[in-house]
Coordinates of C-alpha atoms and ligand atoms in Angstrom, one line a residue:
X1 CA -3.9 65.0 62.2
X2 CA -1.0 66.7 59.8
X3 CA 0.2 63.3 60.0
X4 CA -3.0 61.7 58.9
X5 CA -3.1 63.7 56.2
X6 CA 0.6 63.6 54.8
X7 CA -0.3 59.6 55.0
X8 CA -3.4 59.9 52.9
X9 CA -1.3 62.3 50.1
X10 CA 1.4 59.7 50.2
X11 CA -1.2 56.9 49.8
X12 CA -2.7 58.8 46.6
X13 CA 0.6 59.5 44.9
X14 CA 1.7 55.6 45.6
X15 CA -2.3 54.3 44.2
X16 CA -1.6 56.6 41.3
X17 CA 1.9 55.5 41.0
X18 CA 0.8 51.8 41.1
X19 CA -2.0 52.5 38.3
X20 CA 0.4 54.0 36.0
X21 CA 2.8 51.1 36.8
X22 CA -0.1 48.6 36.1
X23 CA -0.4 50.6 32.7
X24 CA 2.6 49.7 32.2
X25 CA 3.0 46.4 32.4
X26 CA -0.3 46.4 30.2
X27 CA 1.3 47.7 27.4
X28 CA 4.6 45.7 28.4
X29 CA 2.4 42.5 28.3
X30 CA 1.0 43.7 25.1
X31 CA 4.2 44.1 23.3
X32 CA 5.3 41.0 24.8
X33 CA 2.3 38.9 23.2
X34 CA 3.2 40.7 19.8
X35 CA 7.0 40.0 20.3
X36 CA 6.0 36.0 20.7
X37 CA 2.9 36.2 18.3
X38 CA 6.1 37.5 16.1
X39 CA 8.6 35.3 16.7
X40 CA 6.5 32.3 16.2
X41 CA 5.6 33.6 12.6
X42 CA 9.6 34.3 12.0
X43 CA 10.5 30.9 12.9
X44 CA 7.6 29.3 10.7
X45 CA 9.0 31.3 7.7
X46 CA 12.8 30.3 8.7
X47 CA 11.3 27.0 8.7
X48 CA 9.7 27.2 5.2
X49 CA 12.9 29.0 3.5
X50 CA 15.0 25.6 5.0
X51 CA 12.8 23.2 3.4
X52 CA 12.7 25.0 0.3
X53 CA 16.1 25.4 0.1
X54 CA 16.9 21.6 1.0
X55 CA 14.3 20.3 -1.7
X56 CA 15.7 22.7 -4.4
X57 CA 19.5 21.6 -3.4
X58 CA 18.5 18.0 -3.3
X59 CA 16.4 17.9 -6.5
X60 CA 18.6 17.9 -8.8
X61 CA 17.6 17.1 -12.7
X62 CA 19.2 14.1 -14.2
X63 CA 22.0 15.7 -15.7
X64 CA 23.7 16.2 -12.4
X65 CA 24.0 12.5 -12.1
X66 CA 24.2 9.8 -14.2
X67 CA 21.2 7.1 -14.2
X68 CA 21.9 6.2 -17.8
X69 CA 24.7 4.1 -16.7
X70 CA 25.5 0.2 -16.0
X71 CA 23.3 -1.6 -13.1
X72 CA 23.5 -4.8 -12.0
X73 CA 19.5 -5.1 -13.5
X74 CA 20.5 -3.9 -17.1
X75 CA 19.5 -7.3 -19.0
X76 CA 16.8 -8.2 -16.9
X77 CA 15.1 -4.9 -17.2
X78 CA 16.2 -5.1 -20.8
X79 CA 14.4 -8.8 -21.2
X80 CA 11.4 -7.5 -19.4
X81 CA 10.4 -5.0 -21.4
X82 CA 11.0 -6.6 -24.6
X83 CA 9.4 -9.8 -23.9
X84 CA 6.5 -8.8 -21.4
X85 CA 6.3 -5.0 -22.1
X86 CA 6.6 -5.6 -26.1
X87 CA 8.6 -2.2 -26.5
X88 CA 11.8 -2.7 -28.5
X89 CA 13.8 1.1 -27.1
X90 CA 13.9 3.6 -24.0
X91 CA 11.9 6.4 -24.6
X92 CA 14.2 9.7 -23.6
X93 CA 14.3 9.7 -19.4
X94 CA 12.8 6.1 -19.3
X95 CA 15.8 4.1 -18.8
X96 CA 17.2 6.7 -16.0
X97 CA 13.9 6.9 -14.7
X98 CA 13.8 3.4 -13.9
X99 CA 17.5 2.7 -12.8
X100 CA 16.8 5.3 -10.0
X101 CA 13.5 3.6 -8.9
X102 CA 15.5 0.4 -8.8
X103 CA 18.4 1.8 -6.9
X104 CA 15.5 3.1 -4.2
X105 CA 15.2 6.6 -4.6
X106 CA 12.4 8.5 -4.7
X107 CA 11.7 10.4 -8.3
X108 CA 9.8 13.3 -9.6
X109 CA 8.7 12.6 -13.1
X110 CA 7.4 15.2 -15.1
X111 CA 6.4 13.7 -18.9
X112 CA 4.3 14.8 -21.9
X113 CA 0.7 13.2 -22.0
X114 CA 0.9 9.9 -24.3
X115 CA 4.9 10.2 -23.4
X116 CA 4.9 6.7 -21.7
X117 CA 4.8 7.9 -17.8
X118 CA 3.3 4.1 -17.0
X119 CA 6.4 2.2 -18.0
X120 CA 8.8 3.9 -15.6
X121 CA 6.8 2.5 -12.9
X122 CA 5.2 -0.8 -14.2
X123 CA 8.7 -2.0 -15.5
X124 CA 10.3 -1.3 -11.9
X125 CA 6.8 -2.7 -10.4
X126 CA 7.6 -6.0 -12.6
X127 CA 11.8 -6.4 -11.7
X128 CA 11.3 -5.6 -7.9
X129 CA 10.1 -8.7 -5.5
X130 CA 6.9 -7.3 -4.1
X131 CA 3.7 -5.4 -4.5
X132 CA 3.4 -1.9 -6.1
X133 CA 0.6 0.6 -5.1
X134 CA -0.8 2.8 -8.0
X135 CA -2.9 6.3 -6.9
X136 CA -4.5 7.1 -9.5
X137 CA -7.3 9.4 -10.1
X138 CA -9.8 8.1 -12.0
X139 CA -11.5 4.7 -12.5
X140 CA -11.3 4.7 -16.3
X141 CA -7.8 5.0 -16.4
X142 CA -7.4 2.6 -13.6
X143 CA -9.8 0.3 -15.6
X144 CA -7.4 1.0 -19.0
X145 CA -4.5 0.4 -16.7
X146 CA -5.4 -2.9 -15.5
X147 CA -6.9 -4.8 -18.2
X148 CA -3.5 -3.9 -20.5
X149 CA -1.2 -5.7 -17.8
X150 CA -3.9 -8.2 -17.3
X151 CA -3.4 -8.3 -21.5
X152 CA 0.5 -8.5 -21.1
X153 CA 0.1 -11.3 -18.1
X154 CA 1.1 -9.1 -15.5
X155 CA -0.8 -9.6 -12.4
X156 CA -2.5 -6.7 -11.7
X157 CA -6.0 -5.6 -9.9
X158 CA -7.7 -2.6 -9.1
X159 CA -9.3 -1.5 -5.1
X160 CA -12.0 0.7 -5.5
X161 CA -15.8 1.2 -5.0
X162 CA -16.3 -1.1 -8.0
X163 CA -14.2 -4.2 -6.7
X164 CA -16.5 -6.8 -5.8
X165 CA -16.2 -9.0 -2.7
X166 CA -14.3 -11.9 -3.8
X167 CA -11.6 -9.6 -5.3
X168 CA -11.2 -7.1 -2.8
X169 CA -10.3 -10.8 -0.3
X170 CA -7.9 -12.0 -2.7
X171 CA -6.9 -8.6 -2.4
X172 CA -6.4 -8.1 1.2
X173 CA -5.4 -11.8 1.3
X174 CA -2.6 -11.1 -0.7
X175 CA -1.2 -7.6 0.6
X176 CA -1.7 -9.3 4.2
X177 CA -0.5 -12.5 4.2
X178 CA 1.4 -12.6 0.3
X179 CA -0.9 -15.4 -0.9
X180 CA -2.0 -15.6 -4.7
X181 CA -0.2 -13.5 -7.4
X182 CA -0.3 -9.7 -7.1
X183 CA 2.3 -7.8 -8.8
X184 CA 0.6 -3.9 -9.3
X185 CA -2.1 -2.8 -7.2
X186 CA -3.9 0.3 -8.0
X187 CA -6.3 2.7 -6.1
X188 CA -8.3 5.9 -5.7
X189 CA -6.9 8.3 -3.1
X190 CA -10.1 8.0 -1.5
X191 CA -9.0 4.9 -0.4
X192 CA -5.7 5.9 1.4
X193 CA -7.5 8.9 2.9
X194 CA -10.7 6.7 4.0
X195 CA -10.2 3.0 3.9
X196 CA -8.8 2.4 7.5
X197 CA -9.0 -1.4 7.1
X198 CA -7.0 -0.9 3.7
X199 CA -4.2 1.3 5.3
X200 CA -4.0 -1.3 7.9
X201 CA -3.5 -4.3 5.2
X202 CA -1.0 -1.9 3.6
X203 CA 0.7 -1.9 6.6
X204 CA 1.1 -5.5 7.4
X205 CA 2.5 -5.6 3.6
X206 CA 4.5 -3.1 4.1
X207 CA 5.5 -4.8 7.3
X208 CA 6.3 -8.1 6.2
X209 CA 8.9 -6.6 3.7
X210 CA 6.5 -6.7 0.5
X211 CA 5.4 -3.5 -0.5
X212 CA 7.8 -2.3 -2.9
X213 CA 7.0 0.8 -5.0
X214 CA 4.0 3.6 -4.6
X215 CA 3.5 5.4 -7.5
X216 CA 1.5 8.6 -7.9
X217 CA -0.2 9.3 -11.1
X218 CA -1.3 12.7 -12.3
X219 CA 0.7 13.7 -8.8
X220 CA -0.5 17.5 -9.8
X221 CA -3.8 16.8 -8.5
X222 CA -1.8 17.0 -5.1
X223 CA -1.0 20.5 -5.0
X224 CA -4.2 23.4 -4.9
X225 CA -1.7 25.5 -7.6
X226 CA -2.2 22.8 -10.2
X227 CA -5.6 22.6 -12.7
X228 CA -6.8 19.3 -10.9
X229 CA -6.8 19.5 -7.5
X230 CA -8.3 16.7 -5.5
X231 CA -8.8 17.2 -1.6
X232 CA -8.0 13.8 -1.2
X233 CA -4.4 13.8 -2.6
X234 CA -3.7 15.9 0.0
X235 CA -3.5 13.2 2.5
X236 CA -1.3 11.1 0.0
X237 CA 1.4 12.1 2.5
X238 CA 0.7 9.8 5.1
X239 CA 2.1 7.2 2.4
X240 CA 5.7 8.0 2.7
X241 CA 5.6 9.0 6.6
X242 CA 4.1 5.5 7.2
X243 CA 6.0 3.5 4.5
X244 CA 10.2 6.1 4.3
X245 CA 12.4 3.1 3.2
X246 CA 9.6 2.7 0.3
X247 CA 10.8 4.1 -3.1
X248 CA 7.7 6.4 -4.4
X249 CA 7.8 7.9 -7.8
X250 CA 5.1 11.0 -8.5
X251 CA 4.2 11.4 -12.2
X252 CA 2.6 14.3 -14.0
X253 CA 2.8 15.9 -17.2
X254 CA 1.5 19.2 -16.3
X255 CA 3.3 20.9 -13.4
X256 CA 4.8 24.6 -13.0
X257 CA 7.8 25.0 -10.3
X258 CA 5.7 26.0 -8.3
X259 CA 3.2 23.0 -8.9
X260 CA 6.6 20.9 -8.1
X261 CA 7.6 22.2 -4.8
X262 CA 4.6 22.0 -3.6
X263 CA 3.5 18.5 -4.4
X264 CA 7.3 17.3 -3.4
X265 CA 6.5 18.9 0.0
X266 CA 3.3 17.4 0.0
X267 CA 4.3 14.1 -0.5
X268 CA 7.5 14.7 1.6
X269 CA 9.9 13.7 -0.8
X270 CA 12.6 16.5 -0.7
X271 CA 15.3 14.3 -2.1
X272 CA 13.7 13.0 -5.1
X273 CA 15.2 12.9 -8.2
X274 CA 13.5 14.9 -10.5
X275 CA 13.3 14.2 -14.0
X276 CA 12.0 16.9 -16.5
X277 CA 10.6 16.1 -20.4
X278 CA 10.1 18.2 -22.7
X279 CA 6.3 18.8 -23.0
X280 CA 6.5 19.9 -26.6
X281 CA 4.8 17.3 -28.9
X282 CA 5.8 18.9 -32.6
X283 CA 3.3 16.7 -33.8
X284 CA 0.4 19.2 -32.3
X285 CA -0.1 22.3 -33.8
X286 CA -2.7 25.1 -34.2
X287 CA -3.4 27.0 -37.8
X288 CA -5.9 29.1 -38.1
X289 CA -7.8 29.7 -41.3
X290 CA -10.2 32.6 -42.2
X291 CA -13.7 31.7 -43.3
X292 CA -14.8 32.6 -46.2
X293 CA -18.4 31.8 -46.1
X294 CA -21.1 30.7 -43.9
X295 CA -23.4 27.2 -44.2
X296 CA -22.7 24.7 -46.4
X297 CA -19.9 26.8 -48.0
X298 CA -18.0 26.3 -45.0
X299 CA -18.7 22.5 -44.0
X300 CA -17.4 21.7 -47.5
X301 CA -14.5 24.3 -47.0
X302 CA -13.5 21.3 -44.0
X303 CA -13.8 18.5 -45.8
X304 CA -12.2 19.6 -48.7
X305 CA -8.9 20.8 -46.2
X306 CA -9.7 17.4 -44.8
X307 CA -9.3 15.2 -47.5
X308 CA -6.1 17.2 -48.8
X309 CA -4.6 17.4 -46.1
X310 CA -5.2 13.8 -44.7
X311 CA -5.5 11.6 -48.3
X312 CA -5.1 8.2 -46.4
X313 CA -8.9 8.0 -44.6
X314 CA -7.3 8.7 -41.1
X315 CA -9.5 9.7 -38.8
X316 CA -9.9 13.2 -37.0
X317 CA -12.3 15.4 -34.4
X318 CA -14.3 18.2 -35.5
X319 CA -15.0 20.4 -32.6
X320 CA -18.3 22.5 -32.8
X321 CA -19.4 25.0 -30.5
X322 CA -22.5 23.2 -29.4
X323 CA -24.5 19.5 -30.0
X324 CA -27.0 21.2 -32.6
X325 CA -24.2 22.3 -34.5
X326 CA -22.7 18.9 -34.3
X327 CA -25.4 17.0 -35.8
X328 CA -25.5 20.5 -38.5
X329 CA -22.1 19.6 -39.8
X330 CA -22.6 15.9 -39.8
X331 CA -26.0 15.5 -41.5
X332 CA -25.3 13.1 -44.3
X333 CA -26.7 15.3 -47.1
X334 CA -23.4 17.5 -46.3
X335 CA -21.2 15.3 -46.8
X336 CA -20.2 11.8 -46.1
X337 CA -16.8 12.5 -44.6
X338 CA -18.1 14.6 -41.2
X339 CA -19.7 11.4 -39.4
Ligands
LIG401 N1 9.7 3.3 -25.1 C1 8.5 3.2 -25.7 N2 8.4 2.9 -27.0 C2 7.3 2.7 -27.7 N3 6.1 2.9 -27.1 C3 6.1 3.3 -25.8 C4 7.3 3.4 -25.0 N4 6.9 3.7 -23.8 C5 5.6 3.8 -23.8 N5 5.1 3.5 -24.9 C6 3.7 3.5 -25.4 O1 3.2 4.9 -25.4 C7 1.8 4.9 -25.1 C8 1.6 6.0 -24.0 O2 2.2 5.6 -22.8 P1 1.6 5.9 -21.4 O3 0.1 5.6 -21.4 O4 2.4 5.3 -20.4 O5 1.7 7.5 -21.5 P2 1.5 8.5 -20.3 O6 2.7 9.3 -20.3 O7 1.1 7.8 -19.0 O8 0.3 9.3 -20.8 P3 -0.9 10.1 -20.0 O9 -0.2 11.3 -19.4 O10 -1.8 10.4 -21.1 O11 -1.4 9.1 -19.0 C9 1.4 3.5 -24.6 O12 0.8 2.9 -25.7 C10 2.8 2.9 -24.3 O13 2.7 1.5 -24.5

């Protein structure tokens, strides 16, 4: 009976022992999840610091090496953009630009607007043997793009929702089997992201050894930091993980550092060669004037500034805050110089 009992107290203290052992390991296995949960997050940041680190060390600006130099391409890129291009000088960064395309590298080009960003691919597109691909992000400038090297001779078409049916064959015709003359071929993201056929023409192109520049345009739009994003340059990085040994050169003119690491990580090209412009154009300006009147005062106020300051009939933009003020300011009673 005493033994019975001494048995049950023993199985009590071992039951409570076990539960506060069971507690235990709870709150063991709790901190163990945290512990991993931690770990993982540490390594992901170890990670990030690497990459960071690796693009900043191997992105350096041009004057840590010398692209201005002598290639074995000199005259003919010389030749080419004289006679097909029509442009008599390099622009500053053009030349370098170029000779680093042509000795393979990938390049980060960051250029004024109106600073001549298309040259530093097209030239490069025209020297190498092979097809370029063009992202660019909207079909007006893809449209501008293509009719001037059409109106320089320079084979070039354009792959986008507008293409019609006998274009988009020679197209594919020549990306898959190199028939007909294609020199520059330009498209939407849209289509990299969503055209499976295309990616799989680009890929017999790329294949058969001709696919030999991509070129981003307006590569900002990659990164959700700069003005323009676009979802759909997001996936632009599939291009260099499908195509490595293909040069790509990403262009922008509007992109803070942080704008620059990220679309360089985006498009995984930590070792491009980065090439920086200044973005001041000292041709644009802003003065502001105090008005001295309202009405017609005022409207002749502009054209009187306008014709002093401007005697040789070029032409200018009047911004107004809305249409109704336009047509105000341009009514023909006010004067015939506001049109
Ligand atoms: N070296 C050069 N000498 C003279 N004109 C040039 C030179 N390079 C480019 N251009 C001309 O400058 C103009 C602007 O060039 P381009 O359109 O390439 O600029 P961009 O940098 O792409 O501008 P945006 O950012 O607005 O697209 C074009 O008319 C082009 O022919």
């Amino acid at each position: 009976m005493e033994d019975e009992e001494n048995i049950e107290d023993e199985l009590l203290l071992v039951e409570s022992q076990l539960n506060g052992l069971q507690d235990k390991i709870k709150t063991l296995l709790d901190q163990q999840e945290e512990l991993y949960e931690r770990q993982a997050q540490l390594k992901a940041l170890l990670e990030i610091s690497k990459t960071s680190r690796d693009t900043s060390n191997s992105a350096p600006s041009v004057a840590l090496e010398d692209w201005s130099g002598k290639f074995s391409w000199d005259s003919q890129a010389d030749d080419t953009r004289f006679n097909v291009f029509g442009i008599s000088s390099y622009r500053s960064n053009q030349r370098e630009i170029i000779n680093s395309i042509m000795s393979g590298k990938d390049v980060l080009v960051i250029m004024a607007a109106g600073g001549g960003k298309s040259l530093c691919y097209q030239l490069p597109a025209v020297l190498r043997d092979g097809i370029t691909l063009v992202v660019s992000p909207l079909l007006s400038l893809i449209q501008d793009q293509v009719m001037g090297l059409a109106a320089l001779g320079i084979p070039a078409h354009m792959l986008t929702s507008t293409t019609n049916k006998e274009i988009e064959k020679f197209i594919y015709k020549a990306l898959e089997k190199g028939e007909g003359e294609l020199k520059i071929l330009y498209v939407t993201p849209e289509k990299i992201s969503k055209s499976k056929r295309f990616m799989s023409k680009l890929e017999k192109c790329h294949h058969a050894g001709r696919l030999s520049l991509v070129a981003i345009d307006e590569a900002h739009c990659c990164s959700q930091w700069g003005h323009d994003f676009r979802p759909d340059y997001k996936n632009l990085g599939i291009l260099k993980i499908q195509f490595p040994s293909v040069p790509m050169i990403a262009l922008t003119a509007t992109a803070t550092s942080k704008v620059q690491m990220d679309l360089i990580e985006m498009l995984h090209i930590p070792r491009s060669v980065k090439f920086v412009s200044t973005v001041n154009r000292p041709n644009l300006f802003y003065r502001v004037y105090e008005k001295s009147s309202v009405g017609k005062v005022v409207i002749d106020e502009i054209a009187n500034f306008i014709s002093e300051s401007y005697p040789n009939n070029e032409s200018g933009i009047v911004y107004c805050f809305s249409r109704k003020e336009c047509e105000q300011v341009r009514r023909p009673h006010n004067t015939e110089m506001l049109s």
